[in-house]
C-alpha atoms as an extended CHARMM CRD file, in Angstrom:
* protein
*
       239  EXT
         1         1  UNK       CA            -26.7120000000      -52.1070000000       66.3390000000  PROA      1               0.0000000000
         2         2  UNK       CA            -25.1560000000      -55.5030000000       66.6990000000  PROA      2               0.0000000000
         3         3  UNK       CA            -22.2850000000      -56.2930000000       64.4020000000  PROA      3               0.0000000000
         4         4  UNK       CA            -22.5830000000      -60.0810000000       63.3580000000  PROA      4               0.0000000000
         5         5  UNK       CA            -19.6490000000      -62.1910000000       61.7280000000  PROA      5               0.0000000000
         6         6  UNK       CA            -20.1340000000      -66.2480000000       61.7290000000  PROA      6               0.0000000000
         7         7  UNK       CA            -18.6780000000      -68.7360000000       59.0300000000  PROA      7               0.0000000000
         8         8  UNK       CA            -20.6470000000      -71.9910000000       57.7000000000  PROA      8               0.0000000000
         9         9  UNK       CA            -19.4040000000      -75.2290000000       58.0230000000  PROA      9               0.0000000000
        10        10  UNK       CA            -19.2200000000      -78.3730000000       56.1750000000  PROA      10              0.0000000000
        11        11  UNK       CA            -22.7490000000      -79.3900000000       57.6630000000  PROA      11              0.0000000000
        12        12  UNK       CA            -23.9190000000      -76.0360000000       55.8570000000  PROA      12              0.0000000000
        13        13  UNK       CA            -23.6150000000      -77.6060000000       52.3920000000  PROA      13              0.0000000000
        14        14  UNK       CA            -21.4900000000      -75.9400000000       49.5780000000  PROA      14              0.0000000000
        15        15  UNK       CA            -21.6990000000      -71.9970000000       49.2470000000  PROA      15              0.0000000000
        16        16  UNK       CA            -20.7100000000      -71.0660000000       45.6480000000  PROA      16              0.0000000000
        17        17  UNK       CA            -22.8260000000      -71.8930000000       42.5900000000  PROA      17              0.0000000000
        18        18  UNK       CA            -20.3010000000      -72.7020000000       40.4890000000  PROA      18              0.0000000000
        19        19  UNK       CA            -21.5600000000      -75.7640000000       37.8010000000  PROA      19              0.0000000000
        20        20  UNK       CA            -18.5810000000      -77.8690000000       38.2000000000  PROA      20              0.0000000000
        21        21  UNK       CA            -20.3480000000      -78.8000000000       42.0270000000  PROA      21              0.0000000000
        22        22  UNK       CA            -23.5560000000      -78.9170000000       40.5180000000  PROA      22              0.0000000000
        23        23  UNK       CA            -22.9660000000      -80.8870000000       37.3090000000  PROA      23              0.0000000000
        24        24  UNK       CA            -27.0810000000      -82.6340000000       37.2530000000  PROA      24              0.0000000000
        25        25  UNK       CA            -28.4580000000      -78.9140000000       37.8340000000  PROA      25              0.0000000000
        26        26  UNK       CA            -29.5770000000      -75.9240000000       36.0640000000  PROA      26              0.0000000000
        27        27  UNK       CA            -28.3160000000      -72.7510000000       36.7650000000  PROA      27              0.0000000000
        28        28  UNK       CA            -31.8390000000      -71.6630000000       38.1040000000  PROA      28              0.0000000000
        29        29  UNK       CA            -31.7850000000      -74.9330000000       40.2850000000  PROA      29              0.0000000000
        30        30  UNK       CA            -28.2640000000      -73.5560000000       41.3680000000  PROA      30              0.0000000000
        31        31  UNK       CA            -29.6090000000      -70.4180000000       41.7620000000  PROA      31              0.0000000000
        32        32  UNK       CA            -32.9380000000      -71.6120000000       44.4820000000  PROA      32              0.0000000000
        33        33  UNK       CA            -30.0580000000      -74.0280000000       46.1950000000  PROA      33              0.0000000000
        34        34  UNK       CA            -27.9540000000      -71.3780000000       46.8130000000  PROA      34              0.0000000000
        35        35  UNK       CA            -30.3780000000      -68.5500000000       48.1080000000  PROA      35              0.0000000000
        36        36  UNK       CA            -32.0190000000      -71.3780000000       50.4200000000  PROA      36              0.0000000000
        37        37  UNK       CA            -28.6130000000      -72.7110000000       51.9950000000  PROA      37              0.0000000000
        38        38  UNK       CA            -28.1850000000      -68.8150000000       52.4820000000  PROA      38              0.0000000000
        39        39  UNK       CA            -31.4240000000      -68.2060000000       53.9940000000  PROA      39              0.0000000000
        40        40  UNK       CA            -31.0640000000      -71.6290000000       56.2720000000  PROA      40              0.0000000000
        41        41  UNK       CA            -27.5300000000      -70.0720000000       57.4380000000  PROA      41              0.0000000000
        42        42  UNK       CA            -28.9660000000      -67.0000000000       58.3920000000  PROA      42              0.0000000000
        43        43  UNK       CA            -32.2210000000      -68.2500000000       59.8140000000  PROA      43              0.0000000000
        44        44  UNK       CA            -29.7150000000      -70.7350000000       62.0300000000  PROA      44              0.0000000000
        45        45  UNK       CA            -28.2990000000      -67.7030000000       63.6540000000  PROA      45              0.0000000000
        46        46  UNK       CA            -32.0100000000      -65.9860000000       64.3650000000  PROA      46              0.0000000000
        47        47  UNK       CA            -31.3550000000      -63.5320000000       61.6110000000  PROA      47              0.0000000000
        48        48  UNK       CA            -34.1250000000      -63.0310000000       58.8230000000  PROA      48              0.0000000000
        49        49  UNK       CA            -32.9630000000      -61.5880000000       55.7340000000  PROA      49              0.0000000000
        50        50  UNK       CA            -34.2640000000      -60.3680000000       52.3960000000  PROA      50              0.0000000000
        51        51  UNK       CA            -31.7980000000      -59.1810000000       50.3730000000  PROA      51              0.0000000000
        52        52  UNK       CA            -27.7040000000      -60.5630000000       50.6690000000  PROA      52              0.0000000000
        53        53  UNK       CA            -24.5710000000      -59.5950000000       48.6130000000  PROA      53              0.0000000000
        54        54  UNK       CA            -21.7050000000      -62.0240000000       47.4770000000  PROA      54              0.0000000000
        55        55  UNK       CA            -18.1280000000      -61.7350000000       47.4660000000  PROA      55              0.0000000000
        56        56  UNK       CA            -15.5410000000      -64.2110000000       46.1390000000  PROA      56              0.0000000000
        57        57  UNK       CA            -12.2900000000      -64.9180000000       44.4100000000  PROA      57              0.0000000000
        58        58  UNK       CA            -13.7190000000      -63.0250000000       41.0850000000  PROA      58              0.0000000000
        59        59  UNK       CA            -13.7790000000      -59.8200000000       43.4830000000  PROA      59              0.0000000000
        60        60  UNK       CA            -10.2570000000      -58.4430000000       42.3260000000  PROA      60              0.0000000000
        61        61  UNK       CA            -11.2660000000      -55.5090000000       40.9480000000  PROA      61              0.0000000000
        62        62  UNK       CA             -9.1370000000      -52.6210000000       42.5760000000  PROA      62              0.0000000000
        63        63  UNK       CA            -12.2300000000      -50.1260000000       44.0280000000  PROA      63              0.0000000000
        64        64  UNK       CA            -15.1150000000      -50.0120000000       46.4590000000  PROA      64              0.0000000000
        65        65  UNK       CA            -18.2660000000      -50.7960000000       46.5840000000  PROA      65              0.0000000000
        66        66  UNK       CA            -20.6700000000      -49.3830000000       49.4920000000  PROA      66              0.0000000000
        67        67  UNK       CA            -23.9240000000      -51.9020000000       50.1570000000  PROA      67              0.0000000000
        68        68  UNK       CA            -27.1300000000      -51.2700000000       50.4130000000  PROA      68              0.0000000000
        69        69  UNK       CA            -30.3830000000      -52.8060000000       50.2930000000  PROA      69              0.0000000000
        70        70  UNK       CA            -31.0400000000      -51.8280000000       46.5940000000  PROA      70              0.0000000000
        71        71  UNK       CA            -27.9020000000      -52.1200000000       44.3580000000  PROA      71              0.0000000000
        72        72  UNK       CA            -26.5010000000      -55.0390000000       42.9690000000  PROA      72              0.0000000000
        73        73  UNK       CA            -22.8540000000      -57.2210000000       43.7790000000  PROA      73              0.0000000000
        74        74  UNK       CA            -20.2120000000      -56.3240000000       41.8900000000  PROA      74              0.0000000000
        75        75  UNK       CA            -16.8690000000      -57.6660000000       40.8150000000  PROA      75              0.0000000000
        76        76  UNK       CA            -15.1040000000      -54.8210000000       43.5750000000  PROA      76              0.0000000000
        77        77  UNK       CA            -12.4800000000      -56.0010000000       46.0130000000  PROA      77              0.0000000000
        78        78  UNK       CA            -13.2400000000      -54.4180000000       48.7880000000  PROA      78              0.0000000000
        79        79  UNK       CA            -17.3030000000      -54.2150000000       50.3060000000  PROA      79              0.0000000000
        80        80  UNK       CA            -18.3660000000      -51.2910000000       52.8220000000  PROA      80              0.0000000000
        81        81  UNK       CA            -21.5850000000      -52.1340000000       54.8040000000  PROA      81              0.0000000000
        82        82  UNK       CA            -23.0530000000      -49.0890000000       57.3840000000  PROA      82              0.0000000000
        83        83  UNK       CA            -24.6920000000      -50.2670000000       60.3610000000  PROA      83              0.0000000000
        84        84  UNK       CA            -27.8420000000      -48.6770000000       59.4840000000  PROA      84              0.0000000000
        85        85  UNK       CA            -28.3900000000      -51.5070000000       56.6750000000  PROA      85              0.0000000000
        86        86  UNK       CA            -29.5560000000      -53.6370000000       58.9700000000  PROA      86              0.0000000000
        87        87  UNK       CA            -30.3320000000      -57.7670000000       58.0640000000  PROA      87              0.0000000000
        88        88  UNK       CA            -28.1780000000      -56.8930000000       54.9530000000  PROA      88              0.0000000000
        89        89  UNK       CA            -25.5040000000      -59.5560000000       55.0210000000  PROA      89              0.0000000000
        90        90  UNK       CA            -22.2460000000      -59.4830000000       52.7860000000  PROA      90              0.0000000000
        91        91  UNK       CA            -21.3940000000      -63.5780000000       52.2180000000  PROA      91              0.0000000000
        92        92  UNK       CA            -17.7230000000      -63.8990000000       50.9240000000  PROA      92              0.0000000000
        93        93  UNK       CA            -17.1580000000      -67.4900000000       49.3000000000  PROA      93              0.0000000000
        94        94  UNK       CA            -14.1640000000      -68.9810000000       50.6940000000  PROA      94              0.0000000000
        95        95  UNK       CA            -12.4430000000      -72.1680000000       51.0460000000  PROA      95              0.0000000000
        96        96  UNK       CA             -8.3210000000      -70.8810000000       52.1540000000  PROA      96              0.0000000000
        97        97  UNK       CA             -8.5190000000      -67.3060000000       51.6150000000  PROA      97              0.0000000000
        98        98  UNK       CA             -8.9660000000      -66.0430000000       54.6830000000  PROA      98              0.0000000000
        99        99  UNK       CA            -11.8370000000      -63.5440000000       55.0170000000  PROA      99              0.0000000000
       100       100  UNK       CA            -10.4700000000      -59.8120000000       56.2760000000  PROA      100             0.0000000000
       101       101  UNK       CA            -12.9830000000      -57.6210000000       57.6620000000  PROA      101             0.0000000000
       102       102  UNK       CA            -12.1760000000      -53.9110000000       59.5710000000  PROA      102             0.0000000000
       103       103  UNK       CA            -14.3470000000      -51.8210000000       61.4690000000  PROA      103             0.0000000000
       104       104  UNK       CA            -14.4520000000      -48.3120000000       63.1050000000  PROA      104             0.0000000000
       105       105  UNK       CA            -16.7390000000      -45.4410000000       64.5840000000  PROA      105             0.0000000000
       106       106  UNK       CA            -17.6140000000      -42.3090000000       62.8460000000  PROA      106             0.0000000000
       107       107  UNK       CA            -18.3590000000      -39.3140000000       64.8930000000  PROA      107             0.0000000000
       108       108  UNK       CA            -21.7940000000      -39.9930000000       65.5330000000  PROA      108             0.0000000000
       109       109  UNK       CA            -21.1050000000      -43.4830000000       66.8610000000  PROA      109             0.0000000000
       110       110  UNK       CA            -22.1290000000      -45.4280000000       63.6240000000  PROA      110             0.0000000000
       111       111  UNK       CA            -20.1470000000      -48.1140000000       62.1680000000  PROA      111             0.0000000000
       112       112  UNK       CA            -18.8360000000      -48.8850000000       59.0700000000  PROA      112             0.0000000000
       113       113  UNK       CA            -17.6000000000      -52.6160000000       58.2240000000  PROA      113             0.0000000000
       114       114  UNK       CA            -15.1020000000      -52.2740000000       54.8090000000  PROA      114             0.0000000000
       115       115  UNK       CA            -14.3470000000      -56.4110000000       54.3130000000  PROA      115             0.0000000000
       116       116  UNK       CA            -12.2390000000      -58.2330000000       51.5920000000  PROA      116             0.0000000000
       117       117  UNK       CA            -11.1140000000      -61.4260000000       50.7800000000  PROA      117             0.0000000000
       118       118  UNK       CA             -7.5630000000      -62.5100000000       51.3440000000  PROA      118             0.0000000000
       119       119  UNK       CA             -6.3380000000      -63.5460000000       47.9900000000  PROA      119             0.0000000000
       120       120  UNK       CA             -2.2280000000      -63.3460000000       47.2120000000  PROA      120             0.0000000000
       121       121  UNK       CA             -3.3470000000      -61.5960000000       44.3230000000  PROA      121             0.0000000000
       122       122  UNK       CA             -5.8700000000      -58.9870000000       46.2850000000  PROA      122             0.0000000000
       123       123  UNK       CA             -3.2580000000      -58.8980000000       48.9040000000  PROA      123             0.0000000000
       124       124  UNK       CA             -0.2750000000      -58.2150000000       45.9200000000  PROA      124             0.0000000000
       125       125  UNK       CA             -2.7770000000      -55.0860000000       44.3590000000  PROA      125             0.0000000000
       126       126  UNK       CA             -3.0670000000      -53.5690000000       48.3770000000  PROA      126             0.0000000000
       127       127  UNK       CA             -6.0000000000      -54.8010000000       49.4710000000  PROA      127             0.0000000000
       128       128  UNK       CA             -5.6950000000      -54.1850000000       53.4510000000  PROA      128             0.0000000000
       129       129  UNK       CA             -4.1970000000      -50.3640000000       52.5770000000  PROA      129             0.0000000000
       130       130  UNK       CA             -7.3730000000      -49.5480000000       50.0940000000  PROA      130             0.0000000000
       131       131  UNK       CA             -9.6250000000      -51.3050000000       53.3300000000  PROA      131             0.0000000000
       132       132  UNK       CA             -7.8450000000      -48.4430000000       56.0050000000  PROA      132             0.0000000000
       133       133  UNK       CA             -8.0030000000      -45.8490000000       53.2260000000  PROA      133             0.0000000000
       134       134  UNK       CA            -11.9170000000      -47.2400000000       52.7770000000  PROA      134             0.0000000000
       135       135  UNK       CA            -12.6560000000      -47.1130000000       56.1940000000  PROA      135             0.0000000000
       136       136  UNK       CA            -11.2420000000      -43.6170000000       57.0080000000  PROA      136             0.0000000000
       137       137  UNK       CA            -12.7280000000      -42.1620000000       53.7020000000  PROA      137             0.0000000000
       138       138  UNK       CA            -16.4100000000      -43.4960000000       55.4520000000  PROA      138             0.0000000000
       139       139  UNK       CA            -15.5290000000      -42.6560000000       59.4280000000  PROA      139             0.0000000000
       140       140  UNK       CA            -13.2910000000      -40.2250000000       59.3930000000  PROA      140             0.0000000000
       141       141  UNK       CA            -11.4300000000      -42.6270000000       62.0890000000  PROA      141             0.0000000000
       142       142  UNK       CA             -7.5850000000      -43.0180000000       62.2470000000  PROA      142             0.0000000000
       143       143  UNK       CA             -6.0650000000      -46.4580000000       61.3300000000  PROA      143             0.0000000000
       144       144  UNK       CA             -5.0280000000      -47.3960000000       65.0730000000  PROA      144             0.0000000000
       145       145  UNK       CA             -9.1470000000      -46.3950000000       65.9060000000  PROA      145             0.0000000000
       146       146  UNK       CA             -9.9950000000      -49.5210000000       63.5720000000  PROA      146             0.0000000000
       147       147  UNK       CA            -10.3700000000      -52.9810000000       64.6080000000  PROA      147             0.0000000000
       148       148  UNK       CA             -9.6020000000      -55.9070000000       61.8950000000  PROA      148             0.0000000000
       149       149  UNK       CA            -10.6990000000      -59.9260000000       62.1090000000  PROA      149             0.0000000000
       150       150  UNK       CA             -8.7100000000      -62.5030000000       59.9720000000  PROA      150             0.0000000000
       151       151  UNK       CA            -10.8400000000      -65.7440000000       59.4300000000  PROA      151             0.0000000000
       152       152  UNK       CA             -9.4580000000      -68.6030000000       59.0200000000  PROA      152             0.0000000000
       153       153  UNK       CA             -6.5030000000      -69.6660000000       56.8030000000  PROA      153             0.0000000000
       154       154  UNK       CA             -4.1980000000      -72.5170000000       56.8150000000  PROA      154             0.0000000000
       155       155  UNK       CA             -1.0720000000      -72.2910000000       58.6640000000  PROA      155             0.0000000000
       156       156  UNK       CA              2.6080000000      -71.9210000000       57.0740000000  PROA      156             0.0000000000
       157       157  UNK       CA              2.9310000000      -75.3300000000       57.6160000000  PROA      157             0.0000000000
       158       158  UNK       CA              0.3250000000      -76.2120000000       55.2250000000  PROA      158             0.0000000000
       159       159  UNK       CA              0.4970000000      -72.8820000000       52.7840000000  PROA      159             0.0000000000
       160       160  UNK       CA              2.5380000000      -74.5330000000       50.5980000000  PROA      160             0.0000000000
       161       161  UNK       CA              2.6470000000      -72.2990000000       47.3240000000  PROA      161             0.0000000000
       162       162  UNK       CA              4.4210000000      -72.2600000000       43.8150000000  PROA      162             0.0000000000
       163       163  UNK       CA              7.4440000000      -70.9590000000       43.6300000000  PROA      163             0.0000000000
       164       164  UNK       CA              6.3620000000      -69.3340000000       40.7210000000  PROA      164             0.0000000000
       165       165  UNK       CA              3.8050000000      -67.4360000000       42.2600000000  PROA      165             0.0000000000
       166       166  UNK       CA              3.7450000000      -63.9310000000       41.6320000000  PROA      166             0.0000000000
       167       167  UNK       CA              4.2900000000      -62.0750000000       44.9060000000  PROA      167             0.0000000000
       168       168  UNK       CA              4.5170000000      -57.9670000000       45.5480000000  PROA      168             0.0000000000
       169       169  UNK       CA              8.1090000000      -58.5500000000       47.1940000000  PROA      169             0.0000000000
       170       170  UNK       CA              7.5370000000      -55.3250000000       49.6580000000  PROA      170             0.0000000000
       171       171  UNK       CA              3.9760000000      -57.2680000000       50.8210000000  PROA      171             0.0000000000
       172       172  UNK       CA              5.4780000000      -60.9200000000       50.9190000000  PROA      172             0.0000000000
       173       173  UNK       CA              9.5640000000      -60.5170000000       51.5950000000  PROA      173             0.0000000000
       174       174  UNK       CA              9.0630000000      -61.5280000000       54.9970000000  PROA      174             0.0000000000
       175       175  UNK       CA              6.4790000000      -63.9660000000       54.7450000000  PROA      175             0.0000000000
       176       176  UNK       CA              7.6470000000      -66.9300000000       52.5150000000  PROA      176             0.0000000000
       177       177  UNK       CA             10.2680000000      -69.8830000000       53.6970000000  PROA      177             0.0000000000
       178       178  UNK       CA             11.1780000000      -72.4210000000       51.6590000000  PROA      178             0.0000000000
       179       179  UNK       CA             11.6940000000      -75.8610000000       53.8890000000  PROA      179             0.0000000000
       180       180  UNK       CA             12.8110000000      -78.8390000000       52.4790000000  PROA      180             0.0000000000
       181       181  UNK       CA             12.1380000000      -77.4550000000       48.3850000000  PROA      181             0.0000000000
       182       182  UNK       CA              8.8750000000      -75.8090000000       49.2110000000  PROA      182             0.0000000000
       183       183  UNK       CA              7.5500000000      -72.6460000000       49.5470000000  PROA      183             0.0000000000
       184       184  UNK       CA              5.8700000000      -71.8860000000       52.5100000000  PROA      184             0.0000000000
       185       185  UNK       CA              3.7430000000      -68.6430000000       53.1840000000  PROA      185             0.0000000000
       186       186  UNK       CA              2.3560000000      -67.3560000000       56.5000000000  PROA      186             0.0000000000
       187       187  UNK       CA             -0.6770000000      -65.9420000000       55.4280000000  PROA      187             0.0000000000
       188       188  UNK       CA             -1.5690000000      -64.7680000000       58.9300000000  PROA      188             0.0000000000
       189       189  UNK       CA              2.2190000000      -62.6170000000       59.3630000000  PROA      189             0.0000000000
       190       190  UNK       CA              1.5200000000      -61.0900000000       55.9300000000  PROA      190             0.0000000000
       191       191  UNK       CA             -1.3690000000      -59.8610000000       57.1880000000  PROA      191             0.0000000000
       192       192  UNK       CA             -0.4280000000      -58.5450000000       60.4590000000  PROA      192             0.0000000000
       193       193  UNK       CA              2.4060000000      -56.9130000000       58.7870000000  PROA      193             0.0000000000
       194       194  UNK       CA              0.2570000000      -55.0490000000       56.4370000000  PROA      194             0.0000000000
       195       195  UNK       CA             -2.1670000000      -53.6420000000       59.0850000000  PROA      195             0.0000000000
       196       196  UNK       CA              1.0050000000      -52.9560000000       61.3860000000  PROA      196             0.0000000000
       197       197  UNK       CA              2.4840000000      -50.4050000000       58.7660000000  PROA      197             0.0000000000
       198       198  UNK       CA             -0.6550000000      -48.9680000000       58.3110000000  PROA      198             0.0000000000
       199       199  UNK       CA             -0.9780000000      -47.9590000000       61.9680000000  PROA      199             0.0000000000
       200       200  UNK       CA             -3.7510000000      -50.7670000000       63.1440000000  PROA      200             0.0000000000
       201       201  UNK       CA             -3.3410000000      -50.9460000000       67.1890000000  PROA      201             0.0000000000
       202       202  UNK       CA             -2.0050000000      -55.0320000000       67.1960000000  PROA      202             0.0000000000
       203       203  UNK       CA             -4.4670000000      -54.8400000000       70.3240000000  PROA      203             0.0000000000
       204       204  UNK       CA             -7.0610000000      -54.6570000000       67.8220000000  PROA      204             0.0000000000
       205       205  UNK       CA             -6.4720000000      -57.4560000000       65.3090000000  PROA      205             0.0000000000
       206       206  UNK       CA             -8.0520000000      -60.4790000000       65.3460000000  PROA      206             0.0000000000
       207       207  UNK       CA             -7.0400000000      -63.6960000000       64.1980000000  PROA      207             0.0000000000
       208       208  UNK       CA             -8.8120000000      -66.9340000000       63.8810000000  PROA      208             0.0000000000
       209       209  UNK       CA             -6.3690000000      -69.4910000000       64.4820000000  PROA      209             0.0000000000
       210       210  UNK       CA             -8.1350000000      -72.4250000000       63.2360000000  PROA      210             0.0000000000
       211       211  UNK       CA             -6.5160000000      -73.9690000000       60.1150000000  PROA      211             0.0000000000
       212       212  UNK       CA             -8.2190000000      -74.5630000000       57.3220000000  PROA      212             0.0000000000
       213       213  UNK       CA             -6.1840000000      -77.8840000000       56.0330000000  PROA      213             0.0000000000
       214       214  UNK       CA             -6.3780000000      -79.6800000000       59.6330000000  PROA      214             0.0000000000
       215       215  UNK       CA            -10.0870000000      -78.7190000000       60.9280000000  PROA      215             0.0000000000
       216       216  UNK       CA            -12.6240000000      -81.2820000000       59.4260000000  PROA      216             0.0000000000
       217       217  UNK       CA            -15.7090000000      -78.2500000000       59.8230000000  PROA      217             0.0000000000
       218       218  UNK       CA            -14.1560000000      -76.0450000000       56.7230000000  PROA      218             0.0000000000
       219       219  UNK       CA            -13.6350000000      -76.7040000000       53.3550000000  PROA      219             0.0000000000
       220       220  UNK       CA             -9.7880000000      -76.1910000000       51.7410000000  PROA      220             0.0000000000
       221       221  UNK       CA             -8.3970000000      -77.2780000000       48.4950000000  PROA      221             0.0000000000
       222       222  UNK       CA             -5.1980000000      -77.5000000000       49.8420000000  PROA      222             0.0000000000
       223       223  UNK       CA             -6.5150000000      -80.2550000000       52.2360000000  PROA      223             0.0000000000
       224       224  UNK       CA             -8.6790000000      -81.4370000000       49.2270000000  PROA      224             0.0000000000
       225       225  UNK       CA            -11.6670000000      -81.0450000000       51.1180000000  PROA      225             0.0000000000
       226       226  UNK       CA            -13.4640000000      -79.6360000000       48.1710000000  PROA      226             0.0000000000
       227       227  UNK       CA            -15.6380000000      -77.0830000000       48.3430000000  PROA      227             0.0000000000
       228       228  UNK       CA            -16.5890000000      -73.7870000000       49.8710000000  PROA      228             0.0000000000
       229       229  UNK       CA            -17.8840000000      -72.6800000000       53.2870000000  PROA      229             0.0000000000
       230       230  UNK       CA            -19.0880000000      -69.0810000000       53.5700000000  PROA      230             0.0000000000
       231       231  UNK       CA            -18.2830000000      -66.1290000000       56.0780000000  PROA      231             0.0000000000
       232       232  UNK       CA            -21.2200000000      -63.7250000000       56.9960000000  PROA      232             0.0000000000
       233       233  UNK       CA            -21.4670000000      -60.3080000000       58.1320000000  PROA      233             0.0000000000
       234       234  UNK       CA            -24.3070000000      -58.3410000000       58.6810000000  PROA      234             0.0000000000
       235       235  UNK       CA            -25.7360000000      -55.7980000000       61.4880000000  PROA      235             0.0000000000
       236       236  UNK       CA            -28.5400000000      -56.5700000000       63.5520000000  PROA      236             0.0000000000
       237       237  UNK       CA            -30.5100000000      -54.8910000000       65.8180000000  PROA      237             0.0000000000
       238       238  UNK       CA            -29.5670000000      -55.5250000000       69.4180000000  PROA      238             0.0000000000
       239       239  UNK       CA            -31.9000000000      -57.9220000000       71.3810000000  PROA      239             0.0000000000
């Protein structure tokens, strides 16, 4: 099987279905937008698709959810796909939270995807531990067996955060700055750091380093570019 990750862009059209982008539709004309931008996505990238599952920033729920081709999304922070749902994509909703997704091999060669979404407060309630944790629960694989990819995020130049933000010191300690009275956070280091403790070879972490704020293709509220673009994942079958 063929694992599959690709993000929208701008020219994709909004992926959420939230009203406040919609303001002249109904939420059933939200509804047939949304599932044909997702189809067109998928159908861009020679994948056909009947059933997807969607993660965003109301997935902060501490727990698991495993998908399949019959059960529904749920409000869980952390999604596990196996490769033998095949054409089943997760879509996480995104605009500056960077999509996090690990992978690793069980002992019959399968894979199992476990992906989150990057939020401080996901990220403050252990996301990336409960995603090794996930992962070695489903594989049986050790941490420095897994392989993570970080989508893309701004940079701490352009993280610029309250300083009343609340932050799990232990997680964030060595990730904030404050330059000239603001508080900047390097989402990427936090990140890194996490998966470092937790054993994850660095040889097998991969970042996107475009930023969010600067490149015109995404959308970012903190470059008031408003909107959402969408990160997919989903197993194939090799060509």
């Amino acid at each position: 099987m063929k694992l599959n990750i690709f993000t929208s862009t701008r020219l994709d059209g909004i992926f959420t279905k939230e009203k406040k982008y919609y303001p002249n539709l109904t939420k059933e004309e939200i509804d047939k937008l949304y599932d044909n931008k997702v189809k067109r996505l998928l159908k861009k990238n020679n994948i056909e698709i009947k059933n997807y599952y969607v993660m965003n920033n109301k997935n902060n729920k501490i727990g698991k959810k495993t998908i399949t081709n019959n059960n529904k999304n749920s409000k869980d922070y952390i999604y596990t796909l196996k490769e033998d749902s095949i054409n089943t994509p997760i879509i996480v909703e995104t605009n500056d939270d960077p999509v996090i997704v690990g992978y690793a091999k069980d002992e019959n060669d399968k894979t199992t995807v476990a992906v989150g979404l990057g939020t401080i407060e996901n990220i403050n309630n252990d996301l990336i531990r409960n995603m090794t944790e996930a992962l070695m629960l489903e594989t049986n694989a050790a941490t420095f067996e897994m392989t993570f990819y970080i989508g893309p995020c701004p940079s701490k130049e352009k993280y610029i955060i309250d300083r009343n933000t609340e932050l799990n010191e232990k997680i964030f300690k060595k990730s904030i700055e404050e330059i000239n009275n603001d508080i900047h956070l390097d989402i990427r280091y936090t990140i890194f750091n996490q998966l470092y403790l937790e054993i994850v070879d660095p040889n097998n972490i991969y970042f996107d380093s475009t930023d969010t704020v600067e490149a015109d293709k995404y959308y970012s509220k903190i470059g008031n570019k408003v909107g959402k673009h969408a990160t997919c994942i989903v197993f194939t079958k090799e060509e």
